[in-house]
Coordinates of N, CA and C in Angstrom, one line a residue:
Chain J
X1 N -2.6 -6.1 -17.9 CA -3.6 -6.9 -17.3 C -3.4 -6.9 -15.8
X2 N -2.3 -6.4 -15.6 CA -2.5 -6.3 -13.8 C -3.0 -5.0 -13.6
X3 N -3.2 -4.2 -14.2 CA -3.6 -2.9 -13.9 C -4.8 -3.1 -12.8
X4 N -5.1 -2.1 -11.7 CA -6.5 -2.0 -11.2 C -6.7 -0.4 -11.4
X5 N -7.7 -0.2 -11.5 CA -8.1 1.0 -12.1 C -9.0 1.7 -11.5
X6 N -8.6 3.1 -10.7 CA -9.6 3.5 -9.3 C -10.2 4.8 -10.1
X7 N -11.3 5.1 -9.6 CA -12.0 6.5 -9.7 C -12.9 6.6 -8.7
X8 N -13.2 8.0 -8.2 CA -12.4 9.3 -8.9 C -11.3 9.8 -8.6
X9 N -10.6 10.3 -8.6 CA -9.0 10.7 -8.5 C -9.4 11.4 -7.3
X10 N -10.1 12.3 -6.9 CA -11.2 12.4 -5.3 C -12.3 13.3 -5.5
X11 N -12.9 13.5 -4.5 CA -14.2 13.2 -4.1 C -14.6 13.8 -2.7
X12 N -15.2 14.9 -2.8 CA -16.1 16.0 -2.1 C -17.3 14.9 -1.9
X13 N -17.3 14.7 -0.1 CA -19.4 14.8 0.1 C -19.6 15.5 1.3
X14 N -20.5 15.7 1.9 CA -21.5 16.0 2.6 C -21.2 15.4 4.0
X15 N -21.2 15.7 4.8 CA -21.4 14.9 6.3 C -22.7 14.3 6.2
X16 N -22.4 12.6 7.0 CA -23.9 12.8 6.5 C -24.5 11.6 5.5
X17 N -23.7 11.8 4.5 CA -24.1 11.7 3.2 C -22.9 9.9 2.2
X18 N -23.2 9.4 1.7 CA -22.8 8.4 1.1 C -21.3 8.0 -0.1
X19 N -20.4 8.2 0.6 CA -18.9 8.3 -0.5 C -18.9 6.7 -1.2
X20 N -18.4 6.8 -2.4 CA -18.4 5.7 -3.0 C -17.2 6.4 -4.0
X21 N -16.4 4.9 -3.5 CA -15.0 4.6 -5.0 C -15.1 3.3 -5.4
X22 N -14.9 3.8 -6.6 CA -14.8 2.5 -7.4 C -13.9 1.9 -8.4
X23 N -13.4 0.6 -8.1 CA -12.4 0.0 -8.9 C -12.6 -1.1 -10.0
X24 N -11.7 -1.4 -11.3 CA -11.7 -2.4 -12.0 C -10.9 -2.5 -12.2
X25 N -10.6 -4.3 -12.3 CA -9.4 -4.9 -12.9 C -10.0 -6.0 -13.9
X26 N -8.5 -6.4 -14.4 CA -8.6 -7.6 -15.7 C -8.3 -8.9 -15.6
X27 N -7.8 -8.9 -14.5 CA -7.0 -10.0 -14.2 C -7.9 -11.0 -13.5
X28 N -8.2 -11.7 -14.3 CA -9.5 -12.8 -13.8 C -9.6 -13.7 -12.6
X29 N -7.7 -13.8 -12.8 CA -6.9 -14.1 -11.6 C -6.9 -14.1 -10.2
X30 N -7.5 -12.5 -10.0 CA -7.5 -12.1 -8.8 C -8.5 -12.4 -8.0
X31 N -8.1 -12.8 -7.0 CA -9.3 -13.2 -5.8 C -9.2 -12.4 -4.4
X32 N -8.5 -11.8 -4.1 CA -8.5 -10.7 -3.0 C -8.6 -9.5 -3.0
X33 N -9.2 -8.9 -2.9 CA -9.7 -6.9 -2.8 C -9.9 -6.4 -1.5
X34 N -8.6 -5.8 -1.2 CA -8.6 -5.5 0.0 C -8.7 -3.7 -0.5
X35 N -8.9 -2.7 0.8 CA -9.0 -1.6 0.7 C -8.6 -1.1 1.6
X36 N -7.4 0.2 1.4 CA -6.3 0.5 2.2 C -7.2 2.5 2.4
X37 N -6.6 2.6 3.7 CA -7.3 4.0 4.3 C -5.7 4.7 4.5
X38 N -5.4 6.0 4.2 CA -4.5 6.1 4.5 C -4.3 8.0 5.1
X39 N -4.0 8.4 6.1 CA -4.0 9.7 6.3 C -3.2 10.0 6.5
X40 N -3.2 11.9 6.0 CA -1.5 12.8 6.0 C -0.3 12.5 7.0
X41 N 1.2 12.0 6.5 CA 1.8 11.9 7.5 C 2.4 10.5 7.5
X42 N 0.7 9.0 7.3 CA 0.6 7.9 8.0 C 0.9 7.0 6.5
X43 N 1.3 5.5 7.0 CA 1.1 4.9 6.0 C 0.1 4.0 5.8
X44 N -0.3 3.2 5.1 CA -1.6 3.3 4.7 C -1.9 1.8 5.5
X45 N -3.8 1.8 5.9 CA -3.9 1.0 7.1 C -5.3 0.4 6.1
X46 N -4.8 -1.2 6.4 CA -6.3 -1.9 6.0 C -7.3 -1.2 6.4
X47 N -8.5 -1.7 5.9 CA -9.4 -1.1 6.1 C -10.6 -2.7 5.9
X48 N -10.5 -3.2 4.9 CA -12.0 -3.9 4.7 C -11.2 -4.4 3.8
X49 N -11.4 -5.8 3.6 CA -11.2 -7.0 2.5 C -12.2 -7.7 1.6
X50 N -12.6 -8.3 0.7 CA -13.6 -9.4 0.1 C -12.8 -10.2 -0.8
X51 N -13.3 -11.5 -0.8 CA -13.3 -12.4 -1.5 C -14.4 -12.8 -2.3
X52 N -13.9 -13.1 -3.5 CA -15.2 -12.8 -4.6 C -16.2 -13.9 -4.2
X53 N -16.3 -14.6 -3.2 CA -17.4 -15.8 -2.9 C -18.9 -15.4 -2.5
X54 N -18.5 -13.3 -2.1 CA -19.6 -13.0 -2.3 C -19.8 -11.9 -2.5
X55 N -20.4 -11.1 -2.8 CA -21.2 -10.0 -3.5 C -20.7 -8.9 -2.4
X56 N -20.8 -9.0 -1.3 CA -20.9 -7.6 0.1 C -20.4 -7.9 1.0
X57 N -19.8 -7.4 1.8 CA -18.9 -7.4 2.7 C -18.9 -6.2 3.7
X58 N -19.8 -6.1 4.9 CA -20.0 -5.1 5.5 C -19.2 -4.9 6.9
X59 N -18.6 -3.7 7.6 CA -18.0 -3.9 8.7 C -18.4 -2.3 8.8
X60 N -19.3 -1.9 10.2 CA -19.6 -0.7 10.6 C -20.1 0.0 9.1
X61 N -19.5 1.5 9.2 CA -20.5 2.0 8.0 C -19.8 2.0 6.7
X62 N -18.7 1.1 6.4 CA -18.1 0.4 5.0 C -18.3 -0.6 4.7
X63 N -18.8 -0.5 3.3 CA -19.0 -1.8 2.9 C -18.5 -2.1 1.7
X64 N -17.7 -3.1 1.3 CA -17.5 -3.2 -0.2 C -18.5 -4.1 -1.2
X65 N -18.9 -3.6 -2.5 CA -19.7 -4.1 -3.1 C -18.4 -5.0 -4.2
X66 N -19.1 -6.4 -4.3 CA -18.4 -6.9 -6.0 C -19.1 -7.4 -6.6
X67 N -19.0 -7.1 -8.4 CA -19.4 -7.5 -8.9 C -18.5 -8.5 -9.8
X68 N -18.1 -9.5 -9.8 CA -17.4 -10.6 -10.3 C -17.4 -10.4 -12.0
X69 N -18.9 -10.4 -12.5 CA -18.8 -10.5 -14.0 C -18.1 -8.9 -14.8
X70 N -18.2 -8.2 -13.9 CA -18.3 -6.7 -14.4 C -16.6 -6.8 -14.0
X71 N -16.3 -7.4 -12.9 CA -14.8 -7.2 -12.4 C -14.6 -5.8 -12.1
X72 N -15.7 -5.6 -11.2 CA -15.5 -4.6 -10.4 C -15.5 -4.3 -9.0
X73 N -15.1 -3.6 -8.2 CA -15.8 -3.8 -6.6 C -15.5 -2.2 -6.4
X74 N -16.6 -1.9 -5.3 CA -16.3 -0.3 -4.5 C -16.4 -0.2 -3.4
X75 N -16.0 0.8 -2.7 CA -16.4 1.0 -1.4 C -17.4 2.1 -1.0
X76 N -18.2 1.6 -0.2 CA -19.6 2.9 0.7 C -18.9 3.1 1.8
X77 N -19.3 4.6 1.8 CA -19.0 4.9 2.9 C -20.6 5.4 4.0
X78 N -21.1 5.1 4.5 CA -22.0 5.5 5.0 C -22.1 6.9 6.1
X79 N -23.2 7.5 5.7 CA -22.8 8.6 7.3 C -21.8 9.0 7.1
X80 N -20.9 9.3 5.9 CA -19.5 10.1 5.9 C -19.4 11.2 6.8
X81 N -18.2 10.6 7.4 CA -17.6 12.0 9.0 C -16.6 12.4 8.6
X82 N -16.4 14.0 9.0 CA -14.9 14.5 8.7 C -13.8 13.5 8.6
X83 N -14.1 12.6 9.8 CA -12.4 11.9 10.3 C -12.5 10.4 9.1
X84 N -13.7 10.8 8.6 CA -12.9 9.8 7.2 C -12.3 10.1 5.8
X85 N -12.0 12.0 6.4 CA -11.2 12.4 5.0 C -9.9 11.8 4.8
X86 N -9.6 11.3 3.6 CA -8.1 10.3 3.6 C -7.9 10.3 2.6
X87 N -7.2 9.3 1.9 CA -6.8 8.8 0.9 C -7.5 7.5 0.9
X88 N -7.8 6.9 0.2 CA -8.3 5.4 -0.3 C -7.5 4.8 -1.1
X89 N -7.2 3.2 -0.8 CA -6.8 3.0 -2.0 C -7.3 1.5 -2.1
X90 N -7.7 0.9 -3.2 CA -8.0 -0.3 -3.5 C -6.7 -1.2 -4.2
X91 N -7.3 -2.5 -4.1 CA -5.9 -3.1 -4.5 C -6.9 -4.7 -4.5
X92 N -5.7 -5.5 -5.3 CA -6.2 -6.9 -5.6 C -4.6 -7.7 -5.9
X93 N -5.2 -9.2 -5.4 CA -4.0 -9.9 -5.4 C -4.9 -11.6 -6.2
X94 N -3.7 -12.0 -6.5 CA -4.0 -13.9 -6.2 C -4.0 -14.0 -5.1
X95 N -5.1 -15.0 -4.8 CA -4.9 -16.2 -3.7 C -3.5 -16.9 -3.5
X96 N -3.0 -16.6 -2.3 CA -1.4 -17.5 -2.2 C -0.7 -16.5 -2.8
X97 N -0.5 -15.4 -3.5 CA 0.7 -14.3 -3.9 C 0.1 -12.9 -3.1
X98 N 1.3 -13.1 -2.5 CA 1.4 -11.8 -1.3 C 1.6 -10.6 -2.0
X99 N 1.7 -10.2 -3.2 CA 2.0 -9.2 -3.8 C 1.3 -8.4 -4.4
X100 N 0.6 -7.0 -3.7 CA -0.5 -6.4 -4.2 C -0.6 -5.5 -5.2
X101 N -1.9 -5.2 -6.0 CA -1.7 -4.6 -7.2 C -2.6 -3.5 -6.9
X102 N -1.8 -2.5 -6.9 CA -2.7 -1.0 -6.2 C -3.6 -0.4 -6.9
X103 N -4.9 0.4 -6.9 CA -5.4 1.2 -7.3 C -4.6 2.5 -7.3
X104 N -4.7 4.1 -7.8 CA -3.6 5.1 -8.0 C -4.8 6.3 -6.7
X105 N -5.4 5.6 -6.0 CA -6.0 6.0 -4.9 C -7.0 7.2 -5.0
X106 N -8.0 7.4 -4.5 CA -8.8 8.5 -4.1 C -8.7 9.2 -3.2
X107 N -8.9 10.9 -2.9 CA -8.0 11.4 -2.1 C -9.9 12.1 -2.1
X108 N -10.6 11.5 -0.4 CA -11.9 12.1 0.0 C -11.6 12.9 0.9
X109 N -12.8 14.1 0.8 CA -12.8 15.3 1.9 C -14.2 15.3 2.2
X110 N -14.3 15.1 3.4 CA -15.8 15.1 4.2 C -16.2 16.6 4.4
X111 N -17.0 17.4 3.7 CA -16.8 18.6 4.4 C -18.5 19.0 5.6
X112 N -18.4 20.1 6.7 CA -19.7 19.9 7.1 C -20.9 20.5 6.8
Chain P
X137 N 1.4 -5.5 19.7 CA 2.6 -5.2 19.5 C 3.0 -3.8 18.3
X138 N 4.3 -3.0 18.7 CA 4.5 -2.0 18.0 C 4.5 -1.6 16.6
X139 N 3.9 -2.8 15.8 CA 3.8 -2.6 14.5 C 5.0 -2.6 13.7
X140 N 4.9 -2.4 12.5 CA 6.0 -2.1 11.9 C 6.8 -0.6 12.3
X141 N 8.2 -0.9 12.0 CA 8.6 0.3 12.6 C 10.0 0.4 11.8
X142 N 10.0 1.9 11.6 CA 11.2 2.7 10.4 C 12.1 3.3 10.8
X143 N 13.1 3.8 10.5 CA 14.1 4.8 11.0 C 15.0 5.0 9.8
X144 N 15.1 6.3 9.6 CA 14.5 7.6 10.3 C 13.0 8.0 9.9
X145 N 12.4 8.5 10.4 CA 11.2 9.4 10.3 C 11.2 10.1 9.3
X146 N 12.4 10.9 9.0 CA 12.7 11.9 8.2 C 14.1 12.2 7.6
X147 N 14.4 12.0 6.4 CA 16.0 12.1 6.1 C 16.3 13.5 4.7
X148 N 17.0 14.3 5.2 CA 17.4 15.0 4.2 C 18.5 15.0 3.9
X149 N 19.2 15.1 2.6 CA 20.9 14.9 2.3 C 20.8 15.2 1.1
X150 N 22.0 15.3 0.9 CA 22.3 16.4 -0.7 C 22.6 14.8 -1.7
X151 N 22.4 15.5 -2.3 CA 22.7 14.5 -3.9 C 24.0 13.8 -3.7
X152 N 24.4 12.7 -4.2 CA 25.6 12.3 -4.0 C 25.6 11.0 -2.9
X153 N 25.2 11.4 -1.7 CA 25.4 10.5 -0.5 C 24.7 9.4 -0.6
X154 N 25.3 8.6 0.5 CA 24.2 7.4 0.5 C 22.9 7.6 2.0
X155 N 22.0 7.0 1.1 CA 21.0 7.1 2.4 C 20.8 5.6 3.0
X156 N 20.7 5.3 4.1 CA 20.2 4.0 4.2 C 18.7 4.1 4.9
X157 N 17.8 3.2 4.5 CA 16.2 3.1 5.8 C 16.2 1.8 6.2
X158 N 15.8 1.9 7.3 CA 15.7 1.0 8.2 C 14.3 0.4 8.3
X159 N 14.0 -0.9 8.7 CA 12.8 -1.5 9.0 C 12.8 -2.5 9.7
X160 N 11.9 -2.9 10.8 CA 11.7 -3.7 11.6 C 10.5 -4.0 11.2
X161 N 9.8 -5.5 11.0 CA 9.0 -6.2 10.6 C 8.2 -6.6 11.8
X162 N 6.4 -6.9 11.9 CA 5.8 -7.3 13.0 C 6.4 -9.0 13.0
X163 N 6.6 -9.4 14.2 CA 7.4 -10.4 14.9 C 5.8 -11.5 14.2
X164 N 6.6 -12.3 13.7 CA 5.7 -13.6 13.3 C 5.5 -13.3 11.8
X165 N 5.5 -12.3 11.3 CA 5.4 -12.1 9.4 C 6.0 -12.3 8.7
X166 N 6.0 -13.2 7.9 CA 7.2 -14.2 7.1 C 7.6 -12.8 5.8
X167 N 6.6 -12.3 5.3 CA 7.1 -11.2 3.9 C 7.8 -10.1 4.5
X168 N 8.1 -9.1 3.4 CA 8.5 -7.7 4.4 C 8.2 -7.3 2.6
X169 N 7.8 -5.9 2.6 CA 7.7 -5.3 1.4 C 8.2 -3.7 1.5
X170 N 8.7 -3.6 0.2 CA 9.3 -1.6 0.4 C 8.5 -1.3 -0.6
X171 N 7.9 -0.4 -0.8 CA 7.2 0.6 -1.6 C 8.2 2.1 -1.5
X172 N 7.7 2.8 -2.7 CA 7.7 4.1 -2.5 C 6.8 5.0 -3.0
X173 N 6.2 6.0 -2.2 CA 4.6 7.1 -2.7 C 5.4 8.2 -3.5
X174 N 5.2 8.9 -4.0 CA 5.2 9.8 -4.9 C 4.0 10.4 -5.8
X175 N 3.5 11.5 -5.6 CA 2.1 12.4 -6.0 C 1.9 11.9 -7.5
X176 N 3.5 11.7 -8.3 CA 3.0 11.6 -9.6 C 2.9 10.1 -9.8
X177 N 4.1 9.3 -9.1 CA 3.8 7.6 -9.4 C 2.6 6.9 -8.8
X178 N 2.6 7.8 -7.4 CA 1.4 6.7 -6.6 C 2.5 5.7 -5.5
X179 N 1.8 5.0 -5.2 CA 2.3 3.9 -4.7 C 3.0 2.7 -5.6
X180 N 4.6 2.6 -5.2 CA 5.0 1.7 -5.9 C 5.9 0.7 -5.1
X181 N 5.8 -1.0 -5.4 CA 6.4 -1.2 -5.4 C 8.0 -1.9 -5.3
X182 N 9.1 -1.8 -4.5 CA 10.2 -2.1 -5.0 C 10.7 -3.3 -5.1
X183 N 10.1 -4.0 -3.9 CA 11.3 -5.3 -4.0 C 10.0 -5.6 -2.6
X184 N 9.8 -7.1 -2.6 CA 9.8 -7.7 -1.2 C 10.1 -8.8 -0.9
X185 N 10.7 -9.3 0.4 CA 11.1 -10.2 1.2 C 10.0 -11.5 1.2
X186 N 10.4 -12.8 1.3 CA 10.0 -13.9 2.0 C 10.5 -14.7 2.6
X187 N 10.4 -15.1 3.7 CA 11.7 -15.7 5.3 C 12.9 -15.5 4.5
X188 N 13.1 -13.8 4.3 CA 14.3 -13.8 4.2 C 15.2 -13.2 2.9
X189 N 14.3 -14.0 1.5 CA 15.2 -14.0 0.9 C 14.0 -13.0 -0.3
X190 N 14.7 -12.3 -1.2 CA 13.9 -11.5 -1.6 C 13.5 -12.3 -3.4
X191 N 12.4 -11.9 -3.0 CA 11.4 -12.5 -4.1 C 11.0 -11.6 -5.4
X192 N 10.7 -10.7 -5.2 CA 10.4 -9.9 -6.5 C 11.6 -8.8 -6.2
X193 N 12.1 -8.2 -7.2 CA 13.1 -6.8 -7.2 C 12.9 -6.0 -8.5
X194 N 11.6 -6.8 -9.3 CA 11.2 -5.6 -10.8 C 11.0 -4.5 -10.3
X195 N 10.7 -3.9 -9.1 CA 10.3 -2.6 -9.0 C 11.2 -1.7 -8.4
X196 N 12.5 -2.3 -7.9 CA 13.8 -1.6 -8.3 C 14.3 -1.0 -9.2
X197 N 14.5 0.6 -9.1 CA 14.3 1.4 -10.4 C 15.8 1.1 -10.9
X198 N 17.0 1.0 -10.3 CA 18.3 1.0 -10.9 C 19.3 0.6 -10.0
X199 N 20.5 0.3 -10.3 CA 21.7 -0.2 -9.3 C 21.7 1.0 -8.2
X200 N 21.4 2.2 -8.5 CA 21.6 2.7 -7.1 C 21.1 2.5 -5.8
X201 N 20.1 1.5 -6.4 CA 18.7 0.8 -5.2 C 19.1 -0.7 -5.1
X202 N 19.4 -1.0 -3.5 CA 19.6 -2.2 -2.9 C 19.0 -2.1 -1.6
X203 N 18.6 -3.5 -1.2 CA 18.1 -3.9 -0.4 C 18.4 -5.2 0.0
X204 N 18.0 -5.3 1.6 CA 19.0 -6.4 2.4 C 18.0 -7.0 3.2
X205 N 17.7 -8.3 3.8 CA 16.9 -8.4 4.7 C 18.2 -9.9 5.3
X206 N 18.7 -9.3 6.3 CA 20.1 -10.6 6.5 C 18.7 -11.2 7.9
X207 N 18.2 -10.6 8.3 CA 17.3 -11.6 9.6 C 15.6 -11.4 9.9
X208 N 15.0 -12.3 10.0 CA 14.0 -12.1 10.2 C 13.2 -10.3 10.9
X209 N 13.9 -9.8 11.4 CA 13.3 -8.6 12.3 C 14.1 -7.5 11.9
X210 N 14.7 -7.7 10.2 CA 15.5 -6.4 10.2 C 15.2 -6.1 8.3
X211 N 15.5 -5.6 7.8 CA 15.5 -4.7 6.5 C 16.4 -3.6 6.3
X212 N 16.9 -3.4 5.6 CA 17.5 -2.0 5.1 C 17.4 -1.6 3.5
X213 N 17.1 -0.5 2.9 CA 17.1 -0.4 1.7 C 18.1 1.1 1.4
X214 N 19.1 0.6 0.9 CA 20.3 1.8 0.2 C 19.7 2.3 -0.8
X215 N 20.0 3.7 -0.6 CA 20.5 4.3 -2.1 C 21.7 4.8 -2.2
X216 N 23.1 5.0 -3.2 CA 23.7 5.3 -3.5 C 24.3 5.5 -4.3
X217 N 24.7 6.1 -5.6 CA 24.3 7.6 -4.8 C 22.7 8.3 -5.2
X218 N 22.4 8.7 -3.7 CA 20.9 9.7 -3.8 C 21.0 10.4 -5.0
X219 N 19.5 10.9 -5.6 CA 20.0 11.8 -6.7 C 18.3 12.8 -6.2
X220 N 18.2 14.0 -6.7 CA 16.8 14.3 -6.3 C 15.3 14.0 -6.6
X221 N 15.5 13.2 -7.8 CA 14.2 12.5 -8.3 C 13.8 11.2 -7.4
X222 N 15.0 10.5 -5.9 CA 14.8 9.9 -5.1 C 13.7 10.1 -4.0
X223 N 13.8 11.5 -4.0 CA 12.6 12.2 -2.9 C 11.5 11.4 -2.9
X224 N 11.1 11.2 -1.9 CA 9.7 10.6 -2.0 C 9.5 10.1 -0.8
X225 N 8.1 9.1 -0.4 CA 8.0 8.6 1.0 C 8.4 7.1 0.9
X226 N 9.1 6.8 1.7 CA 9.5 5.0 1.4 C 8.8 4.3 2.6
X227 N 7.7 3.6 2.6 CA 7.5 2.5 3.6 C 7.9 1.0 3.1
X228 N 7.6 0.7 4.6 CA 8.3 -0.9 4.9 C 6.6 -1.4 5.1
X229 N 5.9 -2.5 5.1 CA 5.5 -3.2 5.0 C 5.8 -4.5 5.7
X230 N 4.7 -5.3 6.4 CA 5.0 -7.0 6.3 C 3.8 -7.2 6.5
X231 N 3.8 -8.9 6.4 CA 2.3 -9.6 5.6 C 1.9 -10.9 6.0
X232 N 1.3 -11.1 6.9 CA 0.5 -12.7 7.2 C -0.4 -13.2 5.9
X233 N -0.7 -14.1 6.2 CA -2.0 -14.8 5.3 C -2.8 -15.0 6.7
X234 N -4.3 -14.6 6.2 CA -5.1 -14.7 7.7 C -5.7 -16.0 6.7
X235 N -6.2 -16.8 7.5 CA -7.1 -18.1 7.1 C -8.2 -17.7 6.2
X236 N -8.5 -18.0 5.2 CA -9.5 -17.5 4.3 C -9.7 -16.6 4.0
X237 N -9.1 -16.1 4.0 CA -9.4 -14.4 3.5 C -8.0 -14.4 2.7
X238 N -6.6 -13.6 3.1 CA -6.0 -13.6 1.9 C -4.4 -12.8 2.9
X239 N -3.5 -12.2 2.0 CA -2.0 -12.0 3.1 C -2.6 -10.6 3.1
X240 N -2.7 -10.1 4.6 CA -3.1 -9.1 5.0 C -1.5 -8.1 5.4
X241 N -1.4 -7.2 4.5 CA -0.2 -6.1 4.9 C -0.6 -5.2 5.8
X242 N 0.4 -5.1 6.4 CA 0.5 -3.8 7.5 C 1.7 -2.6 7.2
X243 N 1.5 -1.7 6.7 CA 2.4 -0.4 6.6 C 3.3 0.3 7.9
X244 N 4.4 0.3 7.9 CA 5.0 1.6 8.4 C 5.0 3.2 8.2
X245 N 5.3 3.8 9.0 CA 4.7 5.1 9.1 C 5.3 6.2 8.4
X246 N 6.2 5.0 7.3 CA 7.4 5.6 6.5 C 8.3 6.4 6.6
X247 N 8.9 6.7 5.6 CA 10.4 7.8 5.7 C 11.1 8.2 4.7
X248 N 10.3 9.7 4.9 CA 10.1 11.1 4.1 C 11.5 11.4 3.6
X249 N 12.3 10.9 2.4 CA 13.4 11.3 1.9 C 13.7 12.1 1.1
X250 N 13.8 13.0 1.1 CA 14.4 14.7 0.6 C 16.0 14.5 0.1
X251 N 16.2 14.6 -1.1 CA 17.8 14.9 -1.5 C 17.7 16.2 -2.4
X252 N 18.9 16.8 -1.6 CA 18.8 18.4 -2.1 C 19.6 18.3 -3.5

């Protein structure tokens, strides 16, 4: 029940063009979805958070989508650019437990 | 401020020895967390800190894995003895709670452990 569950394992697009990953969990529990960016070398760097109070969460050209009943959320990438080829990773916690529950990450390549 | 920060960067050593890593936590972050990445596990992880004293350690694979946090601005996580299925990338982690939103972690730039 703590599992979160990411796909696709990765993910070719287009410059340009619109990357989307997506995650589910079971844990009804959870109220924090944060989404971690991580490149070769680096260790992995927030990126975008939501709390399920609302559906979207936009910052520049990421946005996370959730759907609360589905117990799902993903991330857009908009206008995908080389320098957002990385690793992704999603993840969810309880409110008040610092302890994150990782997705097994998406590994995107922007090509031009 | 400099972030979290590890030492060494990079460690190789033969089977047998002990390795120790190092971590310095961002100044004001009460948690501290160790992970370790591996292609086939993913991200895992081991044990983390709260002012101090450690809170979870299920993700501690066996006695040869210990970890210390004796002061707020310091960490270390032993192995001994290394064996080669230890290889892997180990980061350090620490973690505020931002006001409404939720405990936001920050990663170190880890350290790449090779045992021959």
């Amino acid at each position: 029940q703590q599992q979160v569950k990411q796909s696709p394992q990765s993910l070719i697009v287009q410059k340009g063009g619109i990357s989307i990953i997506n995650c589910a969990y079971e844990n009804t529990a959870f109220d924090y979805f944060p989404w971690y960016q991580q490149f070769p070398g680096k260790g992995p760097a927030l990126l975008i958070a939501i709390r399920p109070d609302v559906s979207e969460k936009k910052e520049g050209r990421f946005t996370i989508s959730f759907n609360k009943s589905a117990k799902q959320f993903s991330l857009h990438i908009m206008d995908s650019q080389p320098g957002d080829s990385a690793t992704y990773f999603c993840a969810a916690s309880n409110f008040g437990n610092e302890k994150l529950t990782f997705g097994t990450g998406t590994r995107l390549t922007i090509i031009p | 401020d400099a972030g979290v920060i590890q030492s060494p960067r990079h460690e190789v050593t033969e089977m047998g020895q002990e390795v120790t890593l190092r971590c310095k936590p961002i100044s004001g972050h009460n948690s501290l967390f160790w992970y370790r990445q591996t292609m086939m596990r993913g991200l895992e992880l081991l044990i983390y800190f709260n002012n101090n004293v450690p809170i979870d350690d299920s993700g501690m694979p066996e006695d040869r894995f210990s970890a210390k946090m004796p002061n707020a601005s310091f960490s270390t996580l032993k192995i001994q003895p290394s064996e080669p299925r230890d290889s892997a990338v180990y980061f350090c982690a620490s973690s505020f709670l931002r006001g409404g939103s939720g405990y936001e972690q920050y990663f170190g730039p880890g350290t790449r452990l090779t045992v021959t």
